[in-house]
Coordinates of C-alpha atoms and ligand atoms in Angstrom, one line a residue:
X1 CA 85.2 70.4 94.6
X2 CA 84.0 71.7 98.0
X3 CA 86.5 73.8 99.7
X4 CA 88.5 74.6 96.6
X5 CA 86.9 78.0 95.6
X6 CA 89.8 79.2 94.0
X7 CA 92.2 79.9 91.1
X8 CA 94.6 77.2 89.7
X9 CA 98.1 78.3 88.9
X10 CA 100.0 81.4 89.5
X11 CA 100.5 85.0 88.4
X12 CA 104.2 86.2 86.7
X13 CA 104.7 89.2 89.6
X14 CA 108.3 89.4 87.8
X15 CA 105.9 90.8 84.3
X16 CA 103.7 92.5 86.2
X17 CA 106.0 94.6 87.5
X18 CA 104.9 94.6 91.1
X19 CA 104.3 91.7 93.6
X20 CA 101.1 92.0 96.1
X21 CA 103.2 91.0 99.1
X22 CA 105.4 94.2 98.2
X23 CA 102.9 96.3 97.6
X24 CA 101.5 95.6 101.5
X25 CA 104.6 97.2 102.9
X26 CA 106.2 99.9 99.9
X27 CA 105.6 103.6 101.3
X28 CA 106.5 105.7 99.0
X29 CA 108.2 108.7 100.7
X30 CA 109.5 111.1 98.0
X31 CA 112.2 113.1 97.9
X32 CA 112.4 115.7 100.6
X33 CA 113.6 119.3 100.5
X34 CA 112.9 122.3 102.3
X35 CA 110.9 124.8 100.8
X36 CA 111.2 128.3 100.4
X37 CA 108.6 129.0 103.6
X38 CA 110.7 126.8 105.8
X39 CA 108.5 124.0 105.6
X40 CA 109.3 120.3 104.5
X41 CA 108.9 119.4 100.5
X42 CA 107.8 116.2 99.5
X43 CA 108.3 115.7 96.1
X44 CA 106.7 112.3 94.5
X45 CA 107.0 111.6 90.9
X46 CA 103.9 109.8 88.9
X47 CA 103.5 108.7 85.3
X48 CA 100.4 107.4 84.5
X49 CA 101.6 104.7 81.7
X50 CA 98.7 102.5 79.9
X51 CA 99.5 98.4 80.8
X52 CA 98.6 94.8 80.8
X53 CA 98.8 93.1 83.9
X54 CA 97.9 89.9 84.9
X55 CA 95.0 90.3 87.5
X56 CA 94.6 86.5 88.2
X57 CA 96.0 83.2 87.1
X58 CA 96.3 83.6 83.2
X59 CA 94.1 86.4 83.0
X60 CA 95.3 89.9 81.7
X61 CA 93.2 93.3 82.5
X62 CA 94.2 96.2 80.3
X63 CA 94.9 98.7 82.7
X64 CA 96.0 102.1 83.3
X65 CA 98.3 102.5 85.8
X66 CA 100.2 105.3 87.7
X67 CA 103.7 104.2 87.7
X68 CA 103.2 100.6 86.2
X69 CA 101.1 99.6 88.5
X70 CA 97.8 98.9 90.8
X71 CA 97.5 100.3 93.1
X72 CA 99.2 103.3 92.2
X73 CA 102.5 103.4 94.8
X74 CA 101.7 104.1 98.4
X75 CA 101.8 107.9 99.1
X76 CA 103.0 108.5 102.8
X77 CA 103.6 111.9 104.0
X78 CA 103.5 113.7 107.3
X79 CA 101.1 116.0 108.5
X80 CA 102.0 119.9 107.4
X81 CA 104.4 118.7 104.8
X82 CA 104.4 120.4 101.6
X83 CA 103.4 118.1 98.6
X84 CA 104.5 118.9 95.1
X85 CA 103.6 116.0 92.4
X86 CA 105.2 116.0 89.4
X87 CA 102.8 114.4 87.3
X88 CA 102.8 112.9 83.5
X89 CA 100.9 111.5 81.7
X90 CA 102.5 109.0 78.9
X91 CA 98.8 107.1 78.3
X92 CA 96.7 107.3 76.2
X93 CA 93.7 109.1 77.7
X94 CA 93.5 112.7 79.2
X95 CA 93.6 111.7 83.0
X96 CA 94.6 113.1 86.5
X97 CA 95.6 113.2 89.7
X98 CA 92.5 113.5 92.5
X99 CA 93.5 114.0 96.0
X100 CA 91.1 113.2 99.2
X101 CA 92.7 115.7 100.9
X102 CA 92.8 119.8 101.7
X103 CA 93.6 122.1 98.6
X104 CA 92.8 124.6 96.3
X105 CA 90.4 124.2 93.8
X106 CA 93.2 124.9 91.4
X107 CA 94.8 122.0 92.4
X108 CA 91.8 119.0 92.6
X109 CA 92.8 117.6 90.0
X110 CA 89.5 117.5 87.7
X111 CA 88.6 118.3 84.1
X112 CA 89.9 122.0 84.0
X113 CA 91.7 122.1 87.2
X114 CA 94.4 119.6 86.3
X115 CA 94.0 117.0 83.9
X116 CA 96.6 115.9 81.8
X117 CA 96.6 115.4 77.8
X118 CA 98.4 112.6 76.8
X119 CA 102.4 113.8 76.2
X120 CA 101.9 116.6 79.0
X121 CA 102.1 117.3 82.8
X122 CA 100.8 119.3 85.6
X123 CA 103.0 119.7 89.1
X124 CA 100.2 119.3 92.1
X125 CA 101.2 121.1 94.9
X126 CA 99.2 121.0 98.2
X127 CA 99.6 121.1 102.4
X128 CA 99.1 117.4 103.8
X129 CA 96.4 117.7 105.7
X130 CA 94.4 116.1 107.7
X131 CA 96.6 113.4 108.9
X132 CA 94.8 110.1 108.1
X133 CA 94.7 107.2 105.5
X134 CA 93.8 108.7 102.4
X135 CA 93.5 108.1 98.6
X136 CA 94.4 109.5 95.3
X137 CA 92.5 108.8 92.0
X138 CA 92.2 109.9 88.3
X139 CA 89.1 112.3 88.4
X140 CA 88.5 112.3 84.2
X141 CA 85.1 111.1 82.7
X142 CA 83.9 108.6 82.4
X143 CA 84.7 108.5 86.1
X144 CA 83.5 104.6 86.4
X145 CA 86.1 103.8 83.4
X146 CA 89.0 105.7 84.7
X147 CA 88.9 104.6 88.2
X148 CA 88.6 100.6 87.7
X149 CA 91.1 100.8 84.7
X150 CA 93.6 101.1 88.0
X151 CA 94.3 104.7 88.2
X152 CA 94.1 105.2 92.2
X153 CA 96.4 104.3 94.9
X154 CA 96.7 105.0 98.8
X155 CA 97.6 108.2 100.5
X156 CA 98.2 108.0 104.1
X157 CA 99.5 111.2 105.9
X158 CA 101.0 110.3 109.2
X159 CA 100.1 113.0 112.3
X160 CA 102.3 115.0 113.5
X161 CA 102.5 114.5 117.4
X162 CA 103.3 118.0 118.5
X163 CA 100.0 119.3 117.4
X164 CA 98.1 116.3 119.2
X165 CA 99.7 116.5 122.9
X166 CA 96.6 114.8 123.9
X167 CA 97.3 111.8 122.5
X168 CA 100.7 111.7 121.7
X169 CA 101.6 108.3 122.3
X170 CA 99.0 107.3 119.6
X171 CA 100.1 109.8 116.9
X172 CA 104.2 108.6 117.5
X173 CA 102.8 105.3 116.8
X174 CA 101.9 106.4 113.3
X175 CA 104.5 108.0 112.6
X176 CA 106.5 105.9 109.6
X177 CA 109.8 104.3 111.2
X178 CA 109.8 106.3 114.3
X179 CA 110.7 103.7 117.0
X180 CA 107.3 103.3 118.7
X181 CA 106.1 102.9 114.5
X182 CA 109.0 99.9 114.3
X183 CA 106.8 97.9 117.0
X184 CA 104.0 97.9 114.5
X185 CA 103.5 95.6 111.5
X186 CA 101.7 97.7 109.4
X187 CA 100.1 97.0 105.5
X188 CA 98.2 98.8 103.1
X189 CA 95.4 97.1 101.5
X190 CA 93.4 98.3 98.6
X191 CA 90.3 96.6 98.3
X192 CA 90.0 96.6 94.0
X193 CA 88.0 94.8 91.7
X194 CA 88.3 93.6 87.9
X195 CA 85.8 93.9 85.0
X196 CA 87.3 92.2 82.4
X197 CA 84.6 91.7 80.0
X198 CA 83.6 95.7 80.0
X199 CA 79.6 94.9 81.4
X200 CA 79.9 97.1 84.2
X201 CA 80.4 94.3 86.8
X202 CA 83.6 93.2 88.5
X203 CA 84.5 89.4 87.5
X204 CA 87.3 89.5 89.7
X205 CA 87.9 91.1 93.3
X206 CA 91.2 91.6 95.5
X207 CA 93.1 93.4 98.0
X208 CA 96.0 95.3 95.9
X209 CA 94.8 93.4 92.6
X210 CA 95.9 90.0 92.4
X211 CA 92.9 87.7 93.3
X212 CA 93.7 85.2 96.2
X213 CA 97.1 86.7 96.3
X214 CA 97.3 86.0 99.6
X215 CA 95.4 83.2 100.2
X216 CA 98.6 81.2 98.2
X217 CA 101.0 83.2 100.0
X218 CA 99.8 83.9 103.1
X219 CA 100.9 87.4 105.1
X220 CA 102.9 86.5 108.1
X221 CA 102.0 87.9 111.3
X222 CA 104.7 88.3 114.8
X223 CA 102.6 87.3 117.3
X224 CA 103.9 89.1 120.0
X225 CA 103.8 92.6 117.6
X226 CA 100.4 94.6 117.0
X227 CA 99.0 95.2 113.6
X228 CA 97.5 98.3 111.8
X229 CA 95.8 98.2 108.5
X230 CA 95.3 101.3 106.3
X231 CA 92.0 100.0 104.0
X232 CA 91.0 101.7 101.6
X233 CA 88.1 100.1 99.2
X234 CA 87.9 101.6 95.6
X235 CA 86.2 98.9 94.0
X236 CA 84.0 100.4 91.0
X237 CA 80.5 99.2 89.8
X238 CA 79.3 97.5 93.6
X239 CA 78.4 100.2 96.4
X240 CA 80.0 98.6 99.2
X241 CA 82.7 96.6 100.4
X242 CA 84.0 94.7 103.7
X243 CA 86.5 93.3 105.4
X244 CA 85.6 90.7 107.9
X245 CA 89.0 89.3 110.6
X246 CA 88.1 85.5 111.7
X247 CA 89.0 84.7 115.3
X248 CA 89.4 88.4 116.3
X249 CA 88.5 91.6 116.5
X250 CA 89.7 95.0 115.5
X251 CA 89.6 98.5 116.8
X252 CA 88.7 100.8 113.4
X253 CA 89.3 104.5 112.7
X254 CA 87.5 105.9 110.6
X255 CA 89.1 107.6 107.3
X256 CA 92.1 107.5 109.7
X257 CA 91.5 111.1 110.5
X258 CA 91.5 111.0 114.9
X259 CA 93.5 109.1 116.9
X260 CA 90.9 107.3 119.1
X261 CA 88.7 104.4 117.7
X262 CA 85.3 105.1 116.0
X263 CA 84.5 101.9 116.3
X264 CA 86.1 99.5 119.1
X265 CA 85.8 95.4 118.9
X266 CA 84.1 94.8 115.7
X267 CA 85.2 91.8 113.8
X268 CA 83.5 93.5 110.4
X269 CA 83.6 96.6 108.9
X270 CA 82.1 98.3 105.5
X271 CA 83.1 101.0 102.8
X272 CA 81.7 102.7 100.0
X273 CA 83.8 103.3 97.2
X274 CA 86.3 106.1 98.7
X275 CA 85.7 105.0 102.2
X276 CA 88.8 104.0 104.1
X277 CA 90.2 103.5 107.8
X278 CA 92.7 102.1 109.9
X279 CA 92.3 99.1 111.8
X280 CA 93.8 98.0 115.1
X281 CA 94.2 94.4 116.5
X282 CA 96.8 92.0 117.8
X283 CA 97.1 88.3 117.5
X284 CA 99.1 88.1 120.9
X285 CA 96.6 85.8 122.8
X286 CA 96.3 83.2 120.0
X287 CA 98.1 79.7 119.0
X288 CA 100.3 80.1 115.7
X289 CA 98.1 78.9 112.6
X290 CA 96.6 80.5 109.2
X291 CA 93.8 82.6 110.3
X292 CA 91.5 83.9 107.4
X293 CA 90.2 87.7 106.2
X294 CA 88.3 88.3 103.7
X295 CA 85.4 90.5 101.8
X296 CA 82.0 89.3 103.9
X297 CA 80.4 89.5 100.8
X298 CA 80.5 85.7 99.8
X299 CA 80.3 86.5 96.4
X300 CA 83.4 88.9 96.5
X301 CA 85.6 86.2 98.8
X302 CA 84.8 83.5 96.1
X303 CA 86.0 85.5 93.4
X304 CA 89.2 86.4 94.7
X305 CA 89.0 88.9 98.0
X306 CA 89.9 85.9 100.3
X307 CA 92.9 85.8 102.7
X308 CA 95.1 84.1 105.4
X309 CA 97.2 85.6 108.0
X310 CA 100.4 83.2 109.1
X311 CA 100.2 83.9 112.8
X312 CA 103.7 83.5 114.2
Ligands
CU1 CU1 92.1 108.8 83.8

């Protein structure tokens, strides 16, 4: 029927282990500690655990997961912290932990600089740096297989505002649950895909992995509050994706790493695999309703990247 390009039914979040509406707003901060230097410690704890999970209504996608699920938990640090990652690796493939980020080449997190046996573990330790919406993904061979079996998740270092006096304002903003950050609704969304017949193409696409998740059950959006998006797209096997705002526009940073727009008023943007940014908009000017978002690849939208905002 016309209209109804969808799925019928719904996904058990409960056995999945995660819900996509949680996964929009779950930072995961660590545990923090102060290092011998003086500096802050952020310690995070990951366990990349083999899993079935339900990926859309009735259909189960034998992934790999850090921490049970996809994406991976959100990674949110400040700018200058000291990262330590105790990672291991209870699957059943070698695999690791690949930073976008500033380190050593000891700690990449590549065959020979950091991959994991099965049964073992490796402690990542790093300086976050540069502030900006980043990702971490497993880095073993074959690449294609190990990415879009789920291992990746978001990594989003927030800047620190007393190295950016110029635009301070901004970086506060940014800064998780700082009170100018408490105006903000802010989500992550990882744009994923689903082979689930192992052809090398995606039959299913998403933001954090459950096709249409929100399309059923739509995001809600204050009105009167602004929005920021951290995007990242990581979808294997197609070279690009988008996401495309109806009935707006959005300011967009690119890979999150400055603090004024490199792009301003665009309703559309694209990523290569890796590719990420923040986006910027506000619904404040606009009657309450469901406003739609969604992949502007038509193909992509009709196979599950398709969205509504609840505008409040
Ligand atoms: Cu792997």
């Amino acid at each position: 029927m016309h209209g109804a390009n969808q799925v019928i039914g719904k996904v058990d979040h409960a056995r999945n282990g995660f819900n996509p509406k949680d996964i929009l707003t779950g930072w995961e901060t660590g545990t923090l500690s102060t290092a011998k230097d003086g500096r802050r410690l952020r310690k995070f704890e990951i366990t990349a655990i083999d899993k079935e999970i339900e990926i859309a209504p009735g259909v189960l996608f034998p992934a790999w997961t850090y921490n049970g699920r996809v994406p991976g938990p959100t990674l949110r640090a400040s700018e200058g912290d000291l990262i330590r990652i105790d990672f291991t690796n209870s699957g059943s493939h070698e695999h690791t932990m690949h930073f976008h980020g500033i380190h050593s080449a000891r700690m990449d997190g590549v065959p020979g600089a950091g991959q994991v046996a099965p049964g073992e573990t490796f402690v990542y330790e790093f300086t976050a740096e540069p502030f900006g919406c980043h990702l971490y993904h497993c880095h073993s061979f074959p690449l294609k297989r190990h990415i879009h079996k789920g291992l990746y998740g978001a990594f989003i270092i927030d800047p620190d505002p007393d190295r950016h006096p110029e635009h301070a304002d901004v970086a506060r903003s940014r800064v998780l649950a700082s009170p100018a950050n408490r105006e903000w609704q802010e989500f992550v969304m990882v744009m994923n895909g689903f082979d689930t017949n192992f052809d090398d193409e995606n039959e299913f696409y998403a933001v954090n992995t459950v096709a249409f998740a929100y399309q059923h059950d739509a995001i809600t959006i204050e009105r009167a509050r602004p929005v920021r998006i951290y995007l990242v797209n990581v979808t294997e096997f197609d070279p690009i994706n988008s996401f495309h705002i109806h009935a707006n526009f959005f300011d967009y940073y690119d890979h999150g790493t400055t603090l004024t727009p490199t792009l301003k008023t665009v309703d559309t943007v694209m990523q290569c695999q890796a590719q990420r940014g923040i986006l910027e908009f506000s619904f404040a000017n606009h009657e309450p309703g469901l406003y739609m978002f969604h992949a502007h690849q038509s193909e992509f939208a009709e196979l599950g990247w398709m969205a509504h905002f609840e505008v409040v």
